[in-house]
């Protein structure tokens, strides 16, 4: 499995990119490229594209794996965004091409986590925290607390990546159908906000040398939410929860008491959960008026009948 240059996608490659890709191909000849080999090629050849102060981005820790090669790409992307340096962008592209085209057909990346979950898991690793188990059993079914509904922050309950609240099975009545349509209208802006908030949080974490309090805390959560999730905090205040308990917060966010209970011992997971809720509220604030006098509190609390929320929310 050498580097198959003839399989590279058409495009305009800079001279440094062509030179480095050619040197890699000549070096490996017809030898297979495994993660360890890829790590060495990156360290020796991709480093030629970068100023010395950025060479540390190309170093893997521990046993090389393809996941760690992907992590190098991510570090290069973060640095490129921060320093606005074209050489970092080109180095990212070379690592990406090496990843994909060191096998035939091209290597496919494993299905990725959503942006904010991947960012959260990386930050957990940077901070050397022990990841909290995300898989739980709720009412006899297996639930991944970080496999989100594509329309909100609740766990996906089906292969279609929708929660029970946004499931098509609920669209038999007018209110449920309106909720589903609203979620579809908001999806694009919601996803953009999730991506922006997740990226901003990780960049700030990098800039603080991994000391910024980005994780939902065990104590002082009210203050943390005020600072890091201000729009969600405002909705809690509107709902009469200016000073809330963790159980009240989880009950507010979920329309399933059994799921909400699972979060009480996994506060770390509330980092991406509340980020998605913050993005949802932000998307609601920015949405056009689609008719009717809808309130933001009602839209966020919608579907909360199982956890004491309104039975018939207005959307």
XYZ file of C-alpha atoms in Angstrom:
315
model
C 0.000 0.000 0.000
C 2.216 2.833 -1.193
C 1.031 6.391 -1.696
C -1.190 6.306 -4.776
C -0.504 9.736 -6.261
C -2.461 8.885 -9.392
C -5.613 8.592 -7.251
C -5.364 12.093 -5.834
C -8.457 14.221 -6.514
C -8.062 16.884 -9.198
C -7.177 20.289 -7.901
C -4.491 22.913 -7.628
C -1.640 21.776 -5.396
C 1.050 24.174 -4.252
C 4.687 23.473 -5.059
C 5.476 22.570 -1.414
C 2.558 20.111 -1.384
C 3.681 18.474 -4.650
C 7.286 18.286 -3.454
C 6.376 16.682 -0.112
C 3.908 14.213 -1.634
C 6.512 13.207 -4.218
C 9.197 12.723 -1.543
C 6.810 10.568 0.488
C 5.946 8.428 -2.538
C 9.627 7.960 -3.427
C 10.509 7.104 0.147
C 7.870 4.420 0.642
C 8.091 2.988 -2.910
C 5.828 -0.067 -2.795
C 5.982 -0.623 0.971
C 2.716 -0.514 2.922
C 1.903 2.563 4.961
C 0.584 1.719 8.400
C -0.088 4.262 11.177
C 3.482 4.048 12.498
C 4.905 4.608 9.014
C 2.487 7.470 8.419
C 3.573 9.091 11.685
C 7.231 8.929 10.621
C 6.486 10.278 7.140
C 4.567 13.175 8.634
C 7.305 13.939 11.136
C 10.080 13.850 8.525
C 8.453 15.269 5.396
C 5.420 17.346 6.378
C 7.670 19.152 8.853
C 9.570 20.544 5.846
C 6.502 22.648 5.043
C 6.265 24.315 8.443
C 8.262 26.785 10.536
C 10.079 25.025 13.420
C 7.715 26.446 16.038
C 4.880 24.350 14.573
C 6.732 21.026 14.343
C 5.230 19.928 17.654
C 1.834 19.658 15.961
C 3.140 16.682 13.977
C 4.132 14.516 16.947
C 1.995 11.577 18.038
C 1.807 10.455 21.648
C 1.850 6.728 22.381
C 1.124 3.923 19.953
C 0.341 5.324 16.469
C -3.156 4.700 15.153
C -5.100 6.125 12.242
C -7.292 7.944 14.759
C -4.181 9.724 16.027
C -3.200 10.621 12.476
C -6.639 12.250 12.205
C -5.865 14.075 15.433
C -2.769 15.606 13.792
C -5.067 16.921 11.066
C -7.308 18.470 13.668
C -4.373 20.111 15.473
C -3.192 21.566 12.167
C -6.693 22.890 11.439
C -6.901 24.528 14.876
C -3.471 26.121 14.409
C -4.324 27.286 10.881
C -7.475 28.956 12.174
C -5.574 30.601 15.004
C -2.467 31.773 13.120
C -3.982 32.317 9.642
C -0.938 30.583 8.152
C -1.247 29.069 4.663
C 1.566 26.587 5.354
C -0.562 25.022 8.105
C -3.513 24.681 5.731
C -1.305 22.982 3.142
C 0.210 20.657 5.755
C -3.309 19.702 6.830
C -4.153 18.855 3.210
C -1.028 16.688 2.788
C -1.816 14.703 5.957
C -5.388 14.265 4.714
C -4.175 12.980 1.327
C -1.720 10.625 3.025
C -4.530 9.277 5.202
C -6.907 8.644 2.309
C -4.588 7.605 -0.516
C -2.153 5.238 1.172
C -4.496 2.437 0.198
C -6.656 1.554 -2.791
C -9.537 2.181 -2.891
C -8.987 5.291 -0.753
C -9.261 4.766 2.987
C -12.559 5.987 4.349
C -12.740 7.661 7.699
C -14.940 6.040 10.277
C -18.289 7.741 10.794
C -17.424 10.829 12.767
C -18.968 12.058 15.956
C -20.916 15.255 15.640
C -18.627 18.290 15.737
C -19.394 19.290 19.308
C -19.077 15.728 20.647
C -15.742 15.159 18.881
C -14.560 18.505 20.252
C -15.768 17.607 23.756
C -14.005 14.233 23.691
C -10.765 15.842 22.490
C -10.920 18.420 25.275
C -11.479 15.636 27.805
C -8.307 14.033 26.455
C -6.347 17.294 26.531
C -7.387 17.837 30.158
C -6.506 14.224 30.992
C -9.936 13.618 32.451
C -11.449 10.180 32.711
C -14.327 10.023 30.198
C -17.722 9.439 31.755
C -19.577 6.397 30.352
C -22.085 7.580 27.776
C -24.003 4.340 27.255
C -26.874 3.662 29.671
C -29.870 1.355 29.896
C -33.168 3.217 30.110
C -36.383 1.235 30.520
C -34.691 -1.826 29.037
C -33.300 -0.027 25.990
C -29.729 0.998 25.324
C -29.232 4.762 25.050
C -26.119 6.666 23.978
C -26.341 10.007 25.787
C -23.988 11.597 23.234
C -25.748 10.315 20.127
C -28.007 13.290 19.649
C -31.206 13.841 17.755
C -30.358 15.815 14.627
C -32.956 18.410 15.592
C -32.107 19.031 19.264
C -30.102 17.897 22.317
C -32.112 14.809 23.267
C -30.710 11.294 22.628
C -31.505 9.811 19.234
C -34.007 7.006 19.611
C -33.735 5.556 16.106
C -31.364 4.991 13.201
C -32.864 8.121 11.622
C -31.179 10.148 14.393
C -34.333 11.621 15.852
C -35.512 11.599 19.441
C -38.913 10.373 20.524
C -40.142 13.975 20.632
C -39.170 14.585 16.984
C -40.034 11.111 15.712
C -42.279 10.910 12.652
C -44.530 8.598 14.668
C -45.572 11.661 16.694
C -46.811 13.603 13.696
C -50.373 12.367 13.846
C -51.664 15.436 15.681
C -51.396 19.072 14.647
C -49.118 20.151 17.519
C -46.629 17.342 16.915
C -46.604 18.064 13.185
C -45.948 21.752 13.846
C -43.092 20.869 16.199
C -41.543 18.630 13.562
C -41.842 21.280 10.845
C -40.319 23.873 13.133
C -37.354 21.605 13.812
C -36.825 21.082 10.084
C -36.879 24.845 9.449
C -34.379 25.447 12.232
C -32.040 22.571 11.407
C -29.582 24.431 9.171
C -29.128 27.426 11.476
C -29.112 25.132 14.514
C -26.303 23.004 13.076
C -24.283 26.091 12.114
C -24.588 27.454 15.643
C -23.630 24.108 17.194
C -20.510 23.996 15.023
C -19.562 27.593 15.804
C -20.107 27.281 19.554
C -18.185 23.994 19.695
C -15.269 25.358 17.673
C -15.127 28.586 19.708
C -15.065 26.626 22.969
C -12.231 24.400 21.810
C -10.186 27.311 20.467
C -10.606 29.110 23.788
C -9.536 25.921 25.579
C -6.389 25.780 23.450
C -5.652 29.466 23.989
C -5.952 29.014 27.764
C -3.453 26.135 27.629
C -6.255 23.756 28.663
C -7.218 25.642 31.839
C -10.430 27.342 30.722
C -13.486 25.985 32.622
C -15.198 24.565 29.539
C -16.700 21.520 31.266
C -20.042 21.559 33.082
C -18.925 21.688 36.739
C -19.830 19.575 39.740
C -20.445 22.779 41.732
C -21.156 26.380 40.785
C -23.200 25.226 37.804
C -25.567 28.222 37.944
C -22.670 30.625 37.517
C -21.110 28.440 34.804
C -24.341 28.368 32.832
C -24.696 32.152 33.130
C -21.221 32.614 31.654
C -21.033 29.796 29.085
C -24.688 29.206 28.133
C -26.258 32.662 28.617
C -29.303 32.180 26.397
C -30.167 28.855 27.986
C -29.750 30.504 31.393
C -32.218 33.218 30.360
C -34.751 30.531 29.442
C -34.349 28.926 32.839
C -35.055 32.278 34.469
C -38.160 32.707 32.291
C -39.294 29.261 33.413
C -38.963 30.317 37.072
C -35.683 28.463 37.604
C -33.312 31.315 38.411
C -31.717 29.069 41.037
C -32.125 25.509 39.817
C -30.968 22.144 41.007
C -29.273 19.680 38.678
C -32.414 17.532 38.740
C -34.492 20.551 37.690
C -32.106 21.371 34.851
C -32.206 17.792 33.542
C -35.986 17.718 33.886
C -36.178 20.978 31.925
C -34.023 19.660 29.098
C -35.559 16.203 28.694
C -39.063 14.929 28.088
C -38.090 11.582 29.600
C -37.581 11.316 33.364
C -35.650 8.064 33.028
C -33.110 9.672 30.682
C -32.909 12.828 32.808
C -32.051 10.723 35.862
C -29.059 9.211 34.042
C -27.496 12.678 33.658
C -27.405 13.312 37.415
C -24.280 11.204 37.834
C -22.729 12.273 34.541
C -22.504 16.059 34.741
C -19.527 16.093 32.340
C -21.876 14.995 29.553
C -23.958 18.122 30.113
C -21.167 20.082 28.415
C -22.263 19.189 24.840
C -25.904 18.708 25.885
C -26.188 22.302 27.106
C -24.173 23.515 24.112
C -26.801 22.072 21.771
C -29.586 23.552 23.911
C -27.823 26.933 23.770
C -27.601 26.643 19.977
C -31.302 25.749 19.789
C -32.340 28.797 21.810
C -30.032 30.985 19.703
C -31.574 29.595 16.525
C -35.058 30.291 17.903
C -34.086 33.881 18.692
C -32.841 34.385 15.140
C -35.697 32.617 13.356
C -38.149 34.518 11.164
C -41.723 34.869 12.343
C -43.620 31.965 10.826
C -46.986 33.118 12.080
C -48.665 32.924 15.450
C -47.488 34.276 18.792
C -44.905 31.708 19.805
C -42.746 32.165 22.865
C -39.222 30.891 23.245
C -39.874 29.285 26.615
C -42.686 27.223 25.141
C -40.549 26.084 22.217
C -37.761 24.878 24.478
C -40.049 23.193 26.980
C -42.116 21.545 24.236
C -42.697 17.856 24.706
C -41.985 17.886 28.413
C -45.094 16.003 29.503
C -43.128 13.041 30.802
C -40.979 15.245 33.035
C -43.691 17.613 34.222
C -43.507 20.072 31.275
C -46.462 21.373 29.313
C -48.724 18.823 27.694
C -49.744 20.964 24.730
C -46.992 23.485 23.956
C -47.513 26.178 21.369
C -45.042 26.052 18.501
